[in-house]
Short mmCIF file of C-alpha atoms in Angstrom, two decimals:
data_model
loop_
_atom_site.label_atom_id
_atom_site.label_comp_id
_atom_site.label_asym_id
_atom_site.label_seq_id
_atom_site.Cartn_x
_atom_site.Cartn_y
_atom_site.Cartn_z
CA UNK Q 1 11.38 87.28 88.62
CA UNK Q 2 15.19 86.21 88.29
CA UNK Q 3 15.86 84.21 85.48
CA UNK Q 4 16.85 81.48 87.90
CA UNK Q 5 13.64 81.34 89.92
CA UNK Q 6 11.62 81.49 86.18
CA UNK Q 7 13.56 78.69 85.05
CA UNK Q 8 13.17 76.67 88.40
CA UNK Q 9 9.36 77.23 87.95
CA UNK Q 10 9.11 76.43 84.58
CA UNK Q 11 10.57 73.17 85.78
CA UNK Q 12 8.12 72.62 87.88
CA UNK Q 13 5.19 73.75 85.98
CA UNK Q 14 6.18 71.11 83.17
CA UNK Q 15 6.89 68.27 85.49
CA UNK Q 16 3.68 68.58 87.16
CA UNK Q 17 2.00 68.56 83.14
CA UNK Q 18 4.05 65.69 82.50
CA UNK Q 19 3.15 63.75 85.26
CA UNK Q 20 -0.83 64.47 85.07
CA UNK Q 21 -0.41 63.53 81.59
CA UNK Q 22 1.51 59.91 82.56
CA UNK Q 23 -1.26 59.48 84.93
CA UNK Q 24 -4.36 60.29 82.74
CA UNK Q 25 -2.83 58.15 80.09
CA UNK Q 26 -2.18 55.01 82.47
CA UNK Q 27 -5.91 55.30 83.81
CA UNK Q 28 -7.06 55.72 80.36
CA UNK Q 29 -5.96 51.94 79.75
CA UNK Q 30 -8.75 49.99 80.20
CA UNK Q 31 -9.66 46.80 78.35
CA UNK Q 32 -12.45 46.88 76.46
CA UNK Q 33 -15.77 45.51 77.54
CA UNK Q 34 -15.94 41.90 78.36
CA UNK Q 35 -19.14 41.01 76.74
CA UNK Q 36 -22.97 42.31 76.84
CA UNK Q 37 -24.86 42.20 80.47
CA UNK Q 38 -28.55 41.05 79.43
CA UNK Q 39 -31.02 41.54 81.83
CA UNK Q 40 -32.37 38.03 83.77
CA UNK Q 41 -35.92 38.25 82.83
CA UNK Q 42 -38.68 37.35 85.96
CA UNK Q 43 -39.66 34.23 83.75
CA UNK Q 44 -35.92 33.19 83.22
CA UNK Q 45 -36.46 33.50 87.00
CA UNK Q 46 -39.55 31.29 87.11
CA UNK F 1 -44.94 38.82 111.89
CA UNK F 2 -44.16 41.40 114.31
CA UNK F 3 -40.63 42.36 113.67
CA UNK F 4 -38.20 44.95 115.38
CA UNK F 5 -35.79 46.31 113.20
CA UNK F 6 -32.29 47.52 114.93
CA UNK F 7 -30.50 50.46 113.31
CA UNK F 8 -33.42 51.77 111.96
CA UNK F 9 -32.16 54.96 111.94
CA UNK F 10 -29.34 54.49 109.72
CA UNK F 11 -29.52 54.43 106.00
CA UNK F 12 -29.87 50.60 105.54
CA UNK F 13 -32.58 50.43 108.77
CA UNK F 14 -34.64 53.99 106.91
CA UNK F 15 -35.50 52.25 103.79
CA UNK F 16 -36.57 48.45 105.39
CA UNK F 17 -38.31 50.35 107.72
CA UNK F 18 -40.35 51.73 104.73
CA UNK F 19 -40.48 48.56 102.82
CA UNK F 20 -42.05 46.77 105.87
CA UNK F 21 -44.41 49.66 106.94
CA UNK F 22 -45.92 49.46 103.70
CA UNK F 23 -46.44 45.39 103.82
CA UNK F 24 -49.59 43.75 104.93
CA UNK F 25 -47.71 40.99 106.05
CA UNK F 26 -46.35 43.29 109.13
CA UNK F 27 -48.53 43.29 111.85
CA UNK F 28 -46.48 44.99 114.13
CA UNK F 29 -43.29 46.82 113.76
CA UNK F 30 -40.74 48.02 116.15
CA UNK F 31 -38.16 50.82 115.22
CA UNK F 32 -35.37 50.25 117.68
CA UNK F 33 -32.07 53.24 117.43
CA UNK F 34 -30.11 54.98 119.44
CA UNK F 35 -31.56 58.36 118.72
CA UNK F 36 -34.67 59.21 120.13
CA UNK F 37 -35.19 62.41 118.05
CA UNK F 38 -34.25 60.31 114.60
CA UNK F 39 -36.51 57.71 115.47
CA UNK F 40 -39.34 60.14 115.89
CA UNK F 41 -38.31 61.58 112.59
CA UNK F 42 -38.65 58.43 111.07
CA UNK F 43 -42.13 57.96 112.43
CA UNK F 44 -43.51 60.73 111.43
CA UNK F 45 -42.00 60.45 107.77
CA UNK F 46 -43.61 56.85 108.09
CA UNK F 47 -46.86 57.89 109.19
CA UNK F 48 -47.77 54.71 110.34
CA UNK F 49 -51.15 53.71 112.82
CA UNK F 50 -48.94 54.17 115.70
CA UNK F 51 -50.98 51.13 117.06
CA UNK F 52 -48.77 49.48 114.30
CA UNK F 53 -45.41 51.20 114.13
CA UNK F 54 -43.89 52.29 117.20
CA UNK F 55 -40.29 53.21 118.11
CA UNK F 56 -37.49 52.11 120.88
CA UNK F 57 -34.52 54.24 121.94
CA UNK F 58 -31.63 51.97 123.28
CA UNK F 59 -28.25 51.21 122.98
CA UNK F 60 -27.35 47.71 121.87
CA UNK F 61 -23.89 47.67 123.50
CA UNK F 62 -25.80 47.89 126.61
CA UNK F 63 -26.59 43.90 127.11
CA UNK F 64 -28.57 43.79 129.89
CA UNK F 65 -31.43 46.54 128.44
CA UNK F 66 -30.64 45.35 124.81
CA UNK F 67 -32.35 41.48 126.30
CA UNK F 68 -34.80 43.68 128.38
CA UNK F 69 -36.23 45.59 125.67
CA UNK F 70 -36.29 41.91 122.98
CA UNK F 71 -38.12 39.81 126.07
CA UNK F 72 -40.75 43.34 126.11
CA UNK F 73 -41.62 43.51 122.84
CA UNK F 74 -41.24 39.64 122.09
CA UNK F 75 -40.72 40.02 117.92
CA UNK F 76 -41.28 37.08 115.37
CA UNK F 77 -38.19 38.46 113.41
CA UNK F 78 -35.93 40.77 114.55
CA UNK F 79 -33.68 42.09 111.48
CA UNK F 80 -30.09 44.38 112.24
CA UNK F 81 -29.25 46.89 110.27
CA UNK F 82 -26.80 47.76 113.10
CA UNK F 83 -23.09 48.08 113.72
CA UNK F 84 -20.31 47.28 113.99
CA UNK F 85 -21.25 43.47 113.17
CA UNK F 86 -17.96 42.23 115.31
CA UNK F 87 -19.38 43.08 118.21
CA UNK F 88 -23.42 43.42 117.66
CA UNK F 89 -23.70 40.39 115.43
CA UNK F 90 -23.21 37.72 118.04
CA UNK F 91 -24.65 38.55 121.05
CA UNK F 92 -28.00 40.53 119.81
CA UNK F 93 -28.76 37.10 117.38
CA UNK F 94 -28.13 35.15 120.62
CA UNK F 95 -30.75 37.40 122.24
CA UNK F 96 -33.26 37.42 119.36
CA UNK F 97 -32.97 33.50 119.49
CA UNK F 98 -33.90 33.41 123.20
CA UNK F 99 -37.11 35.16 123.21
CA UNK F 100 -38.00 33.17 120.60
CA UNK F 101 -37.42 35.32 116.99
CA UNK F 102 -35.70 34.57 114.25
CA UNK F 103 -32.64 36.78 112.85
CA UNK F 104 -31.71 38.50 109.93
CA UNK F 105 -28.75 40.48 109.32
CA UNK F 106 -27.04 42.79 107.09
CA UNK F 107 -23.80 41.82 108.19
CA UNK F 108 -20.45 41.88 106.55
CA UNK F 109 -18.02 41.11 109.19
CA UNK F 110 -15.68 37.84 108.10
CA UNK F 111 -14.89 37.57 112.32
CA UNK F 112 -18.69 37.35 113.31
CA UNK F 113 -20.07 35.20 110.46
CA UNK F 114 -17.43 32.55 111.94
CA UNK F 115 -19.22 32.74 115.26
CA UNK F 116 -22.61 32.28 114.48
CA UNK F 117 -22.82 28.96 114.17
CA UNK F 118 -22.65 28.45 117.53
CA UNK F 119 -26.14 29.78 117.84
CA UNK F 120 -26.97 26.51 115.62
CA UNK F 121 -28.68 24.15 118.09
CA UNK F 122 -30.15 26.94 120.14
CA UNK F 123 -31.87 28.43 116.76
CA UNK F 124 -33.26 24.68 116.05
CA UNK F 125 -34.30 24.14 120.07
CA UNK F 126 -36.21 27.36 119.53
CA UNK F 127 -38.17 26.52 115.81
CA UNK F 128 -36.19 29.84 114.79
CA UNK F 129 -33.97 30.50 111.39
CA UNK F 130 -31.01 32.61 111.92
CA UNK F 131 -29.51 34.17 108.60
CA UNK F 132 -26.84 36.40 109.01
CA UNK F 133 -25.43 38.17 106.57
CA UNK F 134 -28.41 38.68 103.43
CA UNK F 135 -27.72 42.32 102.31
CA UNK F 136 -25.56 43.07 99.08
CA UNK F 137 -22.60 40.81 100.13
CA UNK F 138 -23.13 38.28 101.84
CA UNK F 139 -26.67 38.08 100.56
CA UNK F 140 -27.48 39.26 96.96
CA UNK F 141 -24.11 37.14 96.29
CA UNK F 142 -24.75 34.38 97.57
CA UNK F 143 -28.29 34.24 95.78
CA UNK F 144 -26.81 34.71 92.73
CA UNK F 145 -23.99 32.29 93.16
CA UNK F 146 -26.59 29.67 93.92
CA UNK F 147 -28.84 30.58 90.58
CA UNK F 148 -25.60 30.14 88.81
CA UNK F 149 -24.62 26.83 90.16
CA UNK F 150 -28.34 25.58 89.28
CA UNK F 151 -27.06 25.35 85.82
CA UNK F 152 -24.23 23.35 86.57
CA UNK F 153 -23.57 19.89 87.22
CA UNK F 154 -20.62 20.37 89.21
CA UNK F 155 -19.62 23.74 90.43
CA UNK F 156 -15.45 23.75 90.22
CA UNK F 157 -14.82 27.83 91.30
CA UNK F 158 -16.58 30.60 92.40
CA UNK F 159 -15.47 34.05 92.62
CA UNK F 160 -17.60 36.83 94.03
CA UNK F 161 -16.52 40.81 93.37
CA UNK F 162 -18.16 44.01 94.57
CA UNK F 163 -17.50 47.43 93.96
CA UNK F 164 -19.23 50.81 95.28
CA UNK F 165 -18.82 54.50 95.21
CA UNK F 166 -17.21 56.37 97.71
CA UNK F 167 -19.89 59.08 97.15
CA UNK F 168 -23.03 56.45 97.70
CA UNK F 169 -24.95 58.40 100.63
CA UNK F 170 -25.51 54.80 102.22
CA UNK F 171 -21.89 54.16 101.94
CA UNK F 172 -20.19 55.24 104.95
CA UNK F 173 -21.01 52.88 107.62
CA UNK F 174 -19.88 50.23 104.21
CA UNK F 175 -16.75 51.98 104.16
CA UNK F 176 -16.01 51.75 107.49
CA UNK F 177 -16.30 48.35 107.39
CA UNK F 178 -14.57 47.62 104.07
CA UNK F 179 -11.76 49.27 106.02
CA UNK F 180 -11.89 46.47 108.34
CA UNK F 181 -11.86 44.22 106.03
CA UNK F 182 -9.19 45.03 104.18
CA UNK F 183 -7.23 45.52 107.37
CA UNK F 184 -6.34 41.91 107.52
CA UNK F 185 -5.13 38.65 105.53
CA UNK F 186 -7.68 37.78 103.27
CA UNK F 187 -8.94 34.24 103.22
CA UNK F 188 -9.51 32.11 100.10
CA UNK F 189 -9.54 28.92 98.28
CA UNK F 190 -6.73 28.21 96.00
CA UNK F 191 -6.19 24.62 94.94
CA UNK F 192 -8.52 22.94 96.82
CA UNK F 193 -6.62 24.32 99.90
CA UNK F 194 -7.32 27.64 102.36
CA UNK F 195 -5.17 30.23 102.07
CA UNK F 196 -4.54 33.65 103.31
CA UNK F 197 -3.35 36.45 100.96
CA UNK F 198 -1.85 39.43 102.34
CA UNK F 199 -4.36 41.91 101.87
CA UNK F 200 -5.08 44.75 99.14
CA UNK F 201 -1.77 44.04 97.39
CA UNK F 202 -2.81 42.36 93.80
CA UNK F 203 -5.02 44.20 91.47
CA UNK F 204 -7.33 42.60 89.79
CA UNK F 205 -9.74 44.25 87.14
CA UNK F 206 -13.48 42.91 87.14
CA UNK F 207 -15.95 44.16 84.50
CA UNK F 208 -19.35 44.78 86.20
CA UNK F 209 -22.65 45.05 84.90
CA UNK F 210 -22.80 49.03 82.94
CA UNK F 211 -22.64 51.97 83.89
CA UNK F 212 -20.20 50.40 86.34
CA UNK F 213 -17.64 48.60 84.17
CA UNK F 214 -14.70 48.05 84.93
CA UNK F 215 -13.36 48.51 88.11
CA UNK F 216 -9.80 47.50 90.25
CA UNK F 217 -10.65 45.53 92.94
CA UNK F 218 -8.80 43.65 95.53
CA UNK F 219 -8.69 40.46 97.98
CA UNK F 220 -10.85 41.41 101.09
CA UNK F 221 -12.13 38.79 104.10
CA UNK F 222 -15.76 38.45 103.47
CA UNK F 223 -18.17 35.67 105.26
CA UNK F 224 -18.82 34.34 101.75
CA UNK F 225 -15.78 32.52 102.07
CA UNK F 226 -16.65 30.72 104.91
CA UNK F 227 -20.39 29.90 104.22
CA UNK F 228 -19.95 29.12 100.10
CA UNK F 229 -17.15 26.41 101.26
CA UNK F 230 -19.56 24.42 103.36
CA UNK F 231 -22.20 24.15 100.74
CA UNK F 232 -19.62 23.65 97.83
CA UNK F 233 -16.94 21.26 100.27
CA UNK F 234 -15.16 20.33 96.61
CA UNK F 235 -14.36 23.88 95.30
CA UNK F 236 -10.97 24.43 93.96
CA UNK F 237 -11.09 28.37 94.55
CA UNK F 238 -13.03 30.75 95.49
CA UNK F 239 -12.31 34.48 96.25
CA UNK F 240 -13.59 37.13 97.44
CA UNK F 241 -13.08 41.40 95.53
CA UNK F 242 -13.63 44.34 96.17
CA UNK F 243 -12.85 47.44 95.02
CA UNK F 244 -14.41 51.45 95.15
CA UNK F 245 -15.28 52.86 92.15
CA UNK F 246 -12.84 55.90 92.20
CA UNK F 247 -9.25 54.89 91.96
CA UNK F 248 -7.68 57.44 93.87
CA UNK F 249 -10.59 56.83 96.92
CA UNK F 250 -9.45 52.87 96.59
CA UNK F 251 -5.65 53.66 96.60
CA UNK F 252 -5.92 55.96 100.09
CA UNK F 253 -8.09 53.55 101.72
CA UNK F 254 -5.69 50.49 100.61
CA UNK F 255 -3.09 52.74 102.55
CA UNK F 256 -5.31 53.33 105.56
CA UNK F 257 -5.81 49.45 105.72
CA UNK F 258 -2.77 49.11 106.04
CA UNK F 259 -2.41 51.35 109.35
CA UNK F 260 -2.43 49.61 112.82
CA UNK F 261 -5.31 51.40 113.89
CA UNK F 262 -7.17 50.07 110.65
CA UNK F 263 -9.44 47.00 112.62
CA UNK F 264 -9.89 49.53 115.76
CA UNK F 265 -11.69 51.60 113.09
CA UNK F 266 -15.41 49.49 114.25
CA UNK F 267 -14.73 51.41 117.67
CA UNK F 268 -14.17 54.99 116.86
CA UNK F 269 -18.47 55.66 116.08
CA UNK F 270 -20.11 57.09 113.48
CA UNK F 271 -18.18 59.76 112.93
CA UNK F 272 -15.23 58.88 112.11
CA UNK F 273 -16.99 56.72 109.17
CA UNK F 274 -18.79 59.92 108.26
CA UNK F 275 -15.10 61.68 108.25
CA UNK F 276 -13.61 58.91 106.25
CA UNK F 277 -16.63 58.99 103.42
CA UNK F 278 -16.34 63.10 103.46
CA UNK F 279 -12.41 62.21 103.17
CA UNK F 280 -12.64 59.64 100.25
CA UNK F 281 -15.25 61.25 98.31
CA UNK F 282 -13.59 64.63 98.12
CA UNK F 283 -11.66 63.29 95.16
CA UNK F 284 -13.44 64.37 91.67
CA UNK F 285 -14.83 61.71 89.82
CA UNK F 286 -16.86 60.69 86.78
CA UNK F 287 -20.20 59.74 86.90
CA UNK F 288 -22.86 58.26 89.05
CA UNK F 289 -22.46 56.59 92.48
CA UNK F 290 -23.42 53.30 91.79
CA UNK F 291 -22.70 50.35 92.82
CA UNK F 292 -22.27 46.58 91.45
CA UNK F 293 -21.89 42.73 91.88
CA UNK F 294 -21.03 40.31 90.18
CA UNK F 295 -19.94 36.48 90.45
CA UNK F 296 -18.43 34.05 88.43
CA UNK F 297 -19.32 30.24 88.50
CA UNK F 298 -16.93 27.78 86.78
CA UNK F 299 -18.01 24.05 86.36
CA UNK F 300 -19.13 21.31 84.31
CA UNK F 301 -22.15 20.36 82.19
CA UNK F 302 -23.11 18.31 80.74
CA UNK F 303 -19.88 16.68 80.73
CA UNK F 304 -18.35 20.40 79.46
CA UNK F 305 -16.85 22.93 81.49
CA UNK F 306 -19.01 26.31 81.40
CA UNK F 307 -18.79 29.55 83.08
CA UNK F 308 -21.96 31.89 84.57
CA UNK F 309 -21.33 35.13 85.29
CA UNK F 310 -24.19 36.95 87.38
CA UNK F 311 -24.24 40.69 88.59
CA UNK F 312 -26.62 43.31 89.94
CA UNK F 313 -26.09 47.13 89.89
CA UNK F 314 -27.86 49.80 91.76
CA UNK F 315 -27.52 52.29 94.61
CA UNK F 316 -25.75 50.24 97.90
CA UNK F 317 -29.01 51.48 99.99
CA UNK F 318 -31.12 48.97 97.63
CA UNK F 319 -28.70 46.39 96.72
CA UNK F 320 -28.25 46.28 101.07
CA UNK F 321 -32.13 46.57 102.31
CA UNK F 322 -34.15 44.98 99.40
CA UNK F 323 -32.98 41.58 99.65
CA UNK F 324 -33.23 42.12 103.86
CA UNK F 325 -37.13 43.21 102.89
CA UNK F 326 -37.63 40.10 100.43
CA UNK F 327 -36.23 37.52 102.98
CA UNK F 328 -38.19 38.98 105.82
CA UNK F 329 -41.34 38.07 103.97
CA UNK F 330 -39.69 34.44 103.07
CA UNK F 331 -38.85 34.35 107.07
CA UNK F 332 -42.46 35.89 107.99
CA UNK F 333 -44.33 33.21 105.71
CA UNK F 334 -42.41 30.26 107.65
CA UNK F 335 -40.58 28.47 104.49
CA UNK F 336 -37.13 28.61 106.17
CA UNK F 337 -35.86 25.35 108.16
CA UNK F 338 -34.70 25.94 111.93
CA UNK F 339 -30.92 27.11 112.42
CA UNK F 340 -28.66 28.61 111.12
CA UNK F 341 -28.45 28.90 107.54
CA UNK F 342 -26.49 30.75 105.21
CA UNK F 343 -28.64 32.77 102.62
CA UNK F 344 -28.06 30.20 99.64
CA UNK F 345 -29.33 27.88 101.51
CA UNK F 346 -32.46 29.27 103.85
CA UNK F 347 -34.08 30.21 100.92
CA UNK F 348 -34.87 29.39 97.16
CA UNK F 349 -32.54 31.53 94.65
CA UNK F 350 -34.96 32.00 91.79
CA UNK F 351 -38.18 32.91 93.88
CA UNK F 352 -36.25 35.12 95.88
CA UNK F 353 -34.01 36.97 93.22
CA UNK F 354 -37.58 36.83 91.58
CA UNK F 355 -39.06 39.07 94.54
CA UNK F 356 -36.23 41.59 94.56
CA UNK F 357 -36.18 42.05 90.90
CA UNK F 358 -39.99 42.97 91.60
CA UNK F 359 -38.70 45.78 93.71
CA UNK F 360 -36.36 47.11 91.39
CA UNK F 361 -32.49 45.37 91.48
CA UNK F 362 -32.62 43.27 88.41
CA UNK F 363 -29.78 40.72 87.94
CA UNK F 364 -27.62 40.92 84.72
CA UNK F 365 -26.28 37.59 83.00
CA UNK F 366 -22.87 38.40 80.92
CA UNK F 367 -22.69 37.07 77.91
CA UNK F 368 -19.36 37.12 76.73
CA UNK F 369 -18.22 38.38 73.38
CA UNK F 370 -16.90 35.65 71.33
CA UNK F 371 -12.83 37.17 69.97
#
């Protein structure tokens, strides 16, 4: 492969890393859990 | 109670079907689709007394057999699991009303829930409840709004969220219709005051009951808004999320919505729905397709202000028919009053969260973590 055309899809290869990296990283930003969901019991229910 | 069920076909109409063909409190029981070869499928999965459980091939869009076919078999209860609600909800309750049966609906459709309360005097001329709208939301939400407002003294806000998988088998016909109603302004409270946001544009993240969590969900029309508002006249907001489970699914069908052809969607059948579902849930994802509930109640007690936070998770085929099923037999045992009536208030929260929760959908209180 010409140098150029390596170097071109190096480029590319990278970028596309990068930006799946950017975009696991953003999703992977979630707040912790907001507190504990008990079950409503059936006599809590009457 | 000798009920016809519409849609029975479909995934929603399948498992009520079921439900009621195993109660003794069904006498009779009509299956009533468009397909006659699914309908036979469905009786012979049933195995019912066919003195007992019989089906009806016939289009609903078709008026004119549609009130043929309801004066024929005369039903105490006719319950729709059939779409598109815009233009099925109105006119098949209408016809359910004038032979005499009372309705109940799985709809979702902000536009139709507006228009039912015109069947209002008719309903209470006839000795028949309508309740449209009593599957996952409007329905399980608005139960569990209601339980929550029981422990307050004065309910201030209300805000109802709901989330589902792109890859729930029962979804599609959902999907198509959470297209729809994302396709539009979204109504709300804010301030005391009714307002319209602009659609899917804020995110907002609601934590649901496990293995759901969180989830980014968005402003949506839903009929909650209009039928929560007349029983709580005082609120100072109320709002109504949603939001798919897997991001990337959410973010193409925010930019569907926001098409021109997005509220033609109702028209283009079945299979388009199934397209868009094979479409959204082509994109890999983690973990099972549930899907959740949840509202948040803000008042005071007790001269304090408190907060009760409610949700339900499950599979949207359960969450959907099961609280259908459970207010069939609250219809069937004549506790509702004549009319019209929103879910919160035909029938009693805690007995009939009670009866779901006996068939499986258990509701989750949150109890925060105190940082």
């Amino acid at each position: 492969m010409p140098p150029r055309a390596s170097r071109l899809v190096t480029t590319l290869g990278l970028s596309l890393v990068g930006l799946w990296w950017a975009r696991q990283r953003a999703h992977s930003k979630v707040p912790s859990p907001q507190g504990r969901w008990r079950e409503v019991t059936e006599d809590e229910l009457g | 109670m000798q009920a016809l069920i519409l849609g029975a076909t479909g995934a929603i109409g399948r498992t009520v079907a079921a439900e009621l063909a195993r109660s003794t409190e069904v006498e009779r029981l009509w299956l009533a689709g468009r397909n006659q070869a699914r309908l036979e499928w469905l009786l012979d999965v049933l195995s019912g007394d066919p003195s007992r459980i019989s089906a009806h091939a016939f289009d609903l869009h078709d008026g004119a057999l549609r009130d043929r076919r309801f004066r024929e078999l005369s039903p105490d209860l006719v319950i729709s699991c059939a779409g598109p609600a815009r233009q099925l909800e109105l006119p098949c309750a209408r016809a359910a009303v004038e032979v005499g049966a009372s309705w109940l609906s799985s709809a979702n459709d902000h536009v139709a829930a507006e228009s039912i309360p015109a069947l209002d005097a008719p309903a209470v001329a006839a000795g028949v409840t309508v309740v449209s709208g009593c599957g996952l939301s409007p329905g399980l939400t608005n139960l569990l709004v209601a339980l929550a407002a029981q422990e307050l003294d004065e309910v201030e806000e209300i805000e109802v969220a709901t989330t589902r998988s792109a890859r729930d088998p029962a979804g599609q016909a959902a999907l198509a219709q959470l297209l729809i109603g994302l396709s539009g302004p979204a109504p709300s409270i804010a301030d005391g005051r009714r307002i319209s946001e602009p659609g899917p544009k804020a995110s907002h993240l609601v934590y649901f009951p496990e293995p759901v969590g969180w989830v980014e969900t968005f402003a949506g029309a839903s009929p909650e808004i209009t039928t929560l508002v007349s029983r709580w006249p005082g609120l100072r907001l109320l709002r109504w999320r949603v939001g798919l489970v897997e991001k990337p699914a959410m973010d193409a069908l925010r930019l569907l919505a926001g098409g021109p052809w997005a509220t033609r969607f109702a028209n283009w059948g079945p299979a388009a729905s199934r397209a868009l579902q094979q479409a959204l849930s082509a994109w890999p994802s983690a973990g099972p397709a549930w899907s959740a509930a949840r509202v948040d109640v803000r008042g005071q007690a007790d001269g304090r202000p408190r907060s009760v936070s409610l949700g339900v998770v499950d599979h949207l085929v359960n969450l959907t028919a099961l609280p259908l099923v459970a207010a069939a037999s609250e219809l069937a045992a004549g506790r509702t009053e004549p009319g019209v009536r929103a879910p919160e208030r035909a029938f009693e929260p805690k007995s009939l969260l009670a009866r779901i929760g006996r068939r499986g959908v258990r509701i989750a209180r949150l109890e925060p973590y105190l940082v």
